[in-house]
Short mmCIF file of C-alpha atoms in Angstrom, two decimals:
data_model
loop_
_atom_site.label_atom_id
_atom_site.label_comp_id
_atom_site.label_asym_id
_atom_site.label_seq_id
_atom_site.Cartn_x
_atom_site.Cartn_y
_atom_site.Cartn_z
CA MET L 143 74.19 143.02 -130.82
CA ARG L 144 72.30 143.40 -127.58
CA LEU L 145 72.75 140.77 -124.90
CA ILE L 146 69.17 140.89 -123.67
CA PRO L 147 66.59 140.83 -126.50
CA ASP L 148 64.01 143.62 -126.40
CA ALA L 149 65.80 145.33 -123.51
CA SER L 150 64.39 142.74 -121.14
CA LEU L 151 66.51 143.90 -118.23
CA ARG L 152 65.38 147.52 -118.49
CA MET L 153 63.51 147.49 -115.20
CA ASP L 154 61.04 150.28 -114.64
CA MET L 155 59.90 148.64 -111.40
CA PRO L 156 61.44 147.56 -109.66
CA ARG L 157 65.57 134.38 -100.56
CA THR L 158 76.42 113.92 -89.78
CA GLN L 159 76.84 117.89 -89.15
CA ARG L 160 78.74 119.68 -86.41
CA CYS L 161 77.41 122.96 -85.00
CA ARG L 162 79.05 125.58 -82.80
CA HIS L 163 75.91 126.84 -81.03
CA GLN L 164 72.35 125.72 -80.54
CA THR L 165 70.12 128.80 -80.68
CA PHE L 166 69.97 131.59 -83.24
CA THR L 167 67.40 133.64 -85.11
CA PRO L 168 69.07 134.62 -88.42
CA SER L 169 66.22 136.73 -89.77
CA ILE L 170 66.45 138.96 -86.69
CA GLY L 171 70.17 138.67 -86.02
CA ALA L 172 71.25 139.39 -89.58
CA PHE L 173 69.23 142.53 -90.10
CA ALA L 174 69.63 143.86 -86.56
CA GLY L 175 73.40 143.40 -86.74
CA LEU L 176 73.55 144.96 -90.19
CA THR L 177 71.49 147.96 -89.09
CA LEU L 178 73.65 148.62 -86.03
CA ILE L 179 76.86 148.43 -88.03
CA CYS L 180 75.46 150.67 -90.75
CA LEU L 181 74.50 153.31 -88.20
CA PHE L 182 78.01 153.17 -86.78
CA VAL L 183 79.73 153.32 -90.15
CA ILE L 184 77.75 156.21 -91.63
CA SER L 185 77.57 158.34 -88.48
CA GLY L 186 80.57 160.42 -89.50
CA CYS L 187 80.87 159.88 -93.23
CA SER L 188 79.67 161.54 -96.39
CA GLU L 189 77.28 159.87 -98.81
CA GLY L 190 78.59 157.26 -101.20
CA PRO L 191 78.82 157.62 -104.99
CA GLN L 192 75.64 158.52 -106.83
CA GLY L 193 74.50 157.45 -110.27
CA THR L 194 72.14 155.24 -112.15
CA GLY L 195 71.33 151.85 -110.69
CA PRO L 196 70.23 148.49 -112.07
CA GLY L 197 67.89 148.75 -115.02
CA HIS L 198 69.20 152.29 -115.59
CA ARG L 199 67.05 153.78 -112.84
CA GLU L 200 68.25 156.51 -110.50
CA GLN L 201 69.85 155.19 -107.32
CA ARG L 202 71.12 157.05 -104.26
CA LEU L 203 73.60 155.24 -102.03
CA ALA L 204 74.61 155.94 -98.43
CA LEU L 205 77.84 153.91 -98.30
CA THR L 206 81.08 154.08 -100.24
CA PRO L 207 82.44 150.81 -101.67
CA SER L 208 84.89 150.39 -98.78
CA GLN L 209 82.20 151.11 -96.19
CA GLU L 210 79.82 148.65 -97.82
CA LEU L 211 82.47 145.92 -97.65
CA GLN L 212 83.14 146.77 -94.00
CA VAL L 213 79.44 146.45 -93.20
CA GLY L 214 79.31 143.02 -94.79
CA ARG L 215 82.44 141.78 -93.06
CA GLU L 216 81.42 142.92 -89.57
CA ALA L 217 77.81 141.79 -89.82
CA TYR L 218 78.88 138.38 -91.14
CA GLN L 219 81.38 137.95 -88.32
CA GLN L 220 78.74 138.79 -85.72
CA ILE L 221 76.30 136.32 -87.24
CA LEU L 222 78.78 133.45 -87.47
CA GLU L 223 79.96 133.99 -83.89
CA LYS L 224 76.41 133.42 -82.60
CA ALA L 225 75.01 131.02 -85.19
CA PRO L 226 74.95 127.21 -85.14
CA VAL L 227 77.18 126.94 -88.20
CA VAL L 228 77.26 123.59 -89.97
CA GLU L 229 80.96 122.90 -90.36
CA SER L 230 80.95 120.11 -92.94
CA GLY L 231 78.85 117.57 -94.76
CA PRO L 232 76.81 117.26 -97.97
CA GLU L 233 74.67 120.32 -97.21
CA VAL L 234 77.77 122.52 -96.93
CA ASP L 235 79.24 121.03 -100.12
CA ARG L 236 75.99 121.66 -101.97
CA VAL L 237 75.68 125.29 -100.92
CA ARG L 238 79.29 126.04 -101.78
CA ARG L 239 79.02 124.32 -105.16
CA VAL L 240 75.93 126.30 -106.19
CA SER L 241 77.15 129.57 -104.66
CA GLU L 242 80.50 129.37 -106.42
CA ARG L 243 78.78 129.01 -109.79
CA ILE L 244 76.59 132.03 -109.03
CA ALA L 245 79.63 134.07 -107.97
CA LYS L 246 81.45 133.11 -111.17
CA ALA L 247 78.49 134.24 -113.28
CA VAL L 248 78.68 137.67 -111.60
CA GLN L 249 81.91 138.24 -113.54
CA ILE L 250 80.23 137.95 -116.96
CA GLU L 251 80.77 141.45 -118.32
CA PRO L 252 77.96 141.55 -120.92
CA LEU L 253 75.48 140.65 -118.20
CA GLN L 254 76.85 143.34 -115.89
CA ARG L 255 76.60 145.86 -118.69
CA GLU L 256 73.03 145.11 -119.66
CA ILE L 257 71.75 145.12 -116.08
CA ASN L 258 73.85 148.25 -115.51
CA LEU L 259 75.40 146.88 -112.33
CA GLN L 260 77.78 149.40 -110.77
CA LEU L 261 80.63 147.16 -109.62
CA ASP L 262 83.70 149.28 -110.40
CA GLY L 263 85.53 149.92 -107.14
CA TYR L 264 83.48 147.33 -105.25
CA GLU L 265 85.14 144.26 -103.79
CA PHE L 266 83.33 140.98 -103.23
CA GLU L 267 84.94 138.57 -100.79
CA TRP L 268 82.71 135.58 -101.43
CA GLU L 269 82.03 133.37 -98.41
CA TYR L 270 79.43 130.64 -98.06
CA ASN L 271 78.11 129.15 -94.82
CA VAL L 272 75.22 126.94 -93.75
CA VAL L 273 73.40 127.61 -90.48
CA GLN L 274 71.28 125.07 -88.62
CA ASP L 275 67.78 126.55 -88.45
CA ASP L 276 64.30 125.35 -89.41
CA GLN L 277 63.46 128.57 -91.27
CA ALA L 278 63.42 128.29 -95.05
CA ASN L 279 65.63 131.27 -95.74
CA ALA L 280 68.95 132.56 -97.05
CA PHE L 281 70.65 135.94 -97.32
CA CYS L 282 73.69 137.62 -98.83
CA LEU L 283 75.27 140.53 -97.01
CA PRO L 284 77.21 143.30 -98.76
CA GLY L 285 80.54 142.07 -100.05
CA GLY L 286 79.25 138.62 -101.00
CA LYS L 287 78.74 137.05 -97.57
CA ILE L 288 76.20 134.23 -98.05
CA VAL L 289 74.26 132.28 -95.41
CA VAL L 290 71.82 129.47 -96.21
CA LEU L 291 69.61 127.97 -93.49
CA THR L 292 69.09 124.23 -93.34
CA GLY L 293 65.33 124.71 -93.43
CA LEU L 294 65.67 125.95 -97.01
CA LEU L 295 67.79 122.96 -97.99
CA GLN L 296 65.01 120.65 -96.81
CA LEU L 297 62.56 122.52 -99.03
CA VAL L 298 64.33 122.94 -102.37
CA LYS L 299 64.07 119.92 -104.64
CA SER L 300 67.10 120.55 -106.82
CA ASP L 301 70.24 122.61 -107.21
CA ASP L 302 68.32 124.70 -109.73
CA GLN L 303 65.80 125.74 -107.08
CA LEU L 304 68.57 126.44 -104.57
CA ALA L 305 70.32 128.54 -107.21
CA ALA L 306 67.12 130.56 -107.69
CA VAL L 307 67.10 131.57 -104.02
CA ILE L 308 70.84 132.21 -103.74
CA ALA L 309 70.92 134.24 -106.97
CA HIS L 310 68.02 136.37 -105.70
CA GLU L 311 69.90 137.11 -102.47
CA VAL L 312 73.17 137.79 -104.29
CA ALA L 313 71.28 140.21 -106.53
CA HIS L 314 70.48 142.36 -103.49
CA ALA L 315 74.21 142.68 -102.79
CA LEU L 316 75.13 143.35 -106.43
CA ALA L 317 72.50 146.10 -106.63
CA HIS L 318 73.72 147.71 -103.37
CA HIS L 319 70.21 147.52 -101.93
CA ALA L 320 71.36 147.76 -98.30
CA SER L 321 73.20 151.02 -98.99
CA GLU L 322 70.26 152.31 -100.98
CA ARG L 323 67.77 151.54 -98.23
CA ILE L 324 69.91 153.40 -95.69
CA ALA L 325 69.95 156.44 -97.97
CA ARG L 326 66.20 156.15 -98.43
CA GLU L 327 65.50 155.92 -94.71
CA ARG L 328 67.64 158.98 -94.04
CA THR L 329 65.56 160.91 -96.56
CA VAL L 330 61.95 159.79 -96.04
CA GLY L 331 61.91 157.62 -92.92
CA HIS L 332 59.36 154.85 -92.44
CA GLY L 333 55.88 154.47 -93.87
CA LEU L 334 54.09 153.32 -97.01
CA LEU L 335 56.60 155.00 -99.30
CA SER L 336 59.42 153.06 -97.68
CA LEU L 337 57.51 149.79 -98.01
CA SER L 338 56.83 150.44 -101.67
CA TYR L 339 60.53 150.98 -102.19
CA ASN L 340 61.28 147.61 -100.61
CA ARG L 341 58.91 145.91 -103.03
CA GLN L 342 60.78 147.55 -105.90
CA GLN L 343 64.02 146.08 -104.62
CA GLU L 344 62.50 142.61 -104.27
CA THR L 345 61.20 142.70 -107.83
CA GLU L 346 64.57 143.93 -109.03
CA ALA L 347 66.36 141.11 -107.19
CA ASP L 348 63.96 138.59 -108.75
CA HIS L 349 64.78 139.96 -112.20
CA ILE L 350 68.55 140.12 -111.75
CA GLY L 351 68.60 136.78 -109.92
CA LEU L 352 66.74 134.95 -112.70
CA PHE L 353 69.28 136.08 -115.31
CA LEU L 354 72.17 135.40 -112.93
CA MET L 355 71.12 131.80 -112.25
CA THR L 356 70.56 131.24 -115.97
CA PHE L 357 74.04 132.51 -116.84
CA ALA L 358 75.42 130.24 -114.11
CA GLY L 359 73.98 127.29 -116.04
CA TYR L 360 70.85 126.63 -113.97
CA ASP L 361 67.30 126.20 -115.26
CA PRO L 362 65.25 129.39 -114.76
CA ASP L 363 62.00 127.44 -115.10
CA GLU L 364 62.79 126.00 -111.68
CA ALA L 365 62.59 129.47 -110.14
CA VAL L 366 58.97 129.67 -111.25
CA GLU L 367 58.31 126.14 -110.03
CA PHE L 368 59.85 126.87 -106.63
CA TRP L 369 57.65 129.92 -106.01
CA LYS L 370 54.60 127.96 -107.13
CA GLU L 371 55.43 125.37 -104.51
CA MET L 372 55.89 128.10 -101.90
CA GLN L 373 52.48 129.50 -102.73
CA ASN L 374 50.88 126.06 -102.39
CA ALA L 375 52.68 125.46 -99.09
CA GLN L 376 51.28 128.72 -97.75
CA GLY L 377 47.74 127.96 -98.87
CA GLY L 378 45.21 128.79 -96.18
CA HIS L 379 47.54 131.20 -94.37
CA LEU L 380 46.66 134.88 -94.11
CA HIS L 381 48.70 137.10 -96.43
CA LEU L 382 49.16 140.83 -96.03
CA PRO L 383 47.80 142.85 -98.94
CA GLU L 384 50.61 143.73 -101.34
CA ILE L 385 50.26 147.45 -100.66
CA ILE L 386 51.54 146.94 -97.09
CA SER L 387 53.92 144.07 -97.79
CA ASP L 388 57.66 144.29 -98.42
CA HIS L 389 57.48 141.62 -101.13
CA PRO L 390 55.49 141.28 -104.33
CA SER L 391 52.45 139.02 -104.02
CA ASP L 392 53.07 135.38 -105.00
CA ASN L 393 50.83 135.57 -108.07
CA ARG L 394 52.49 138.69 -109.36
CA ARG L 395 55.93 137.30 -108.61
CA MET L 396 55.28 134.13 -110.61
CA GLN L 397 53.86 136.08 -113.55
CA GLN L 398 56.93 138.29 -113.69
CA LEU L 399 59.37 135.41 -113.34
CA GLN L 400 57.61 133.47 -116.06
CA ALA L 401 57.80 136.48 -118.39
CA TRP L 402 61.57 136.74 -117.86
CA VAL L 403 62.41 133.05 -118.45
CA GLY L 404 62.37 133.25 -122.26
CA PRO L 405 64.57 136.36 -122.53
CA ALA L 406 67.02 134.91 -119.99
CA LYS L 407 67.40 131.67 -121.97
CA ALA L 408 67.80 133.61 -125.22
CA ALA L 409 70.48 135.84 -123.72
CA LYS L 410 72.42 132.84 -122.38
CA GLN L 411 72.22 131.12 -125.76
CA ALA L 412 73.48 134.25 -127.51
CA LEU L 413 76.46 134.39 -125.16
CA ASP L 414 77.22 130.67 -125.57
CA GLU L 415 77.13 131.00 -129.36
CA GLY L 416 79.54 133.92 -129.33
CA ARG L 417 77.01 136.42 -130.62
CA VAL L 418 77.73 138.74 -127.70
CA LEU L 419 81.23 139.81 -126.79
CA PRO L 420 82.60 141.81 -123.86
CA ILE L 421 83.67 145.38 -124.46
CA SER L 422 87.43 145.49 -124.99
CA ARG L 423 89.23 147.50 -122.32
CA ARG L 424 92.36 149.42 -123.30
#
């Protein structure tokens, strides 16, 4: 019996505390640090393993599993050394509670199999930290290194909505999107083709993340509700046309998420009822 009815994951298309520092720009620091480390790591190495990626699409990778883990470790260390990390308190407890459930769901073998996640040989050293910053954002670096900004925690209305964002970011790491983007840039460089590729990854992370949060026991309907609220909050602001944006448009994103909610719930129910079993390994 199939885990996901109607092959719903076959994707053709393809976010009283004590702080160490006071100023930090995670959206710039995270990606700049990651890029610099990636350039250093791959400067003298061969390409990583090739094969089919999530949704059974072709995927070229630039980093080996060990290199990908090194990138995540070093980038995370750089970020935490400069960031105003929240050391303790209810926000930290909340992020760790939700993140741990997401990380546990990653281990569900039938879900890995259906999404076609390539995790053999990859190591995830899950870490969860909260950074004091007004931006509503989160990210997960290769190797399972998660950062959630306090601005996001002020925005989400429930653990379900927080899980939607964290699962989306974790999906990028599970799908090796950072390694894939490095390989892509080495081949085609910048431009519209590169931007289109980023949109594919965002859609893929939405899809994987919705199933991941559902299998972690969270309500996928809240993912749709969260993005509706984001669209309303951005009302009146100028949006880039989707053709030159890295992310799917809000309307398209909500339509896709809504279409995936039913299959995700059905798949989780099938697993809970024992109608789907892992493949036995000899």
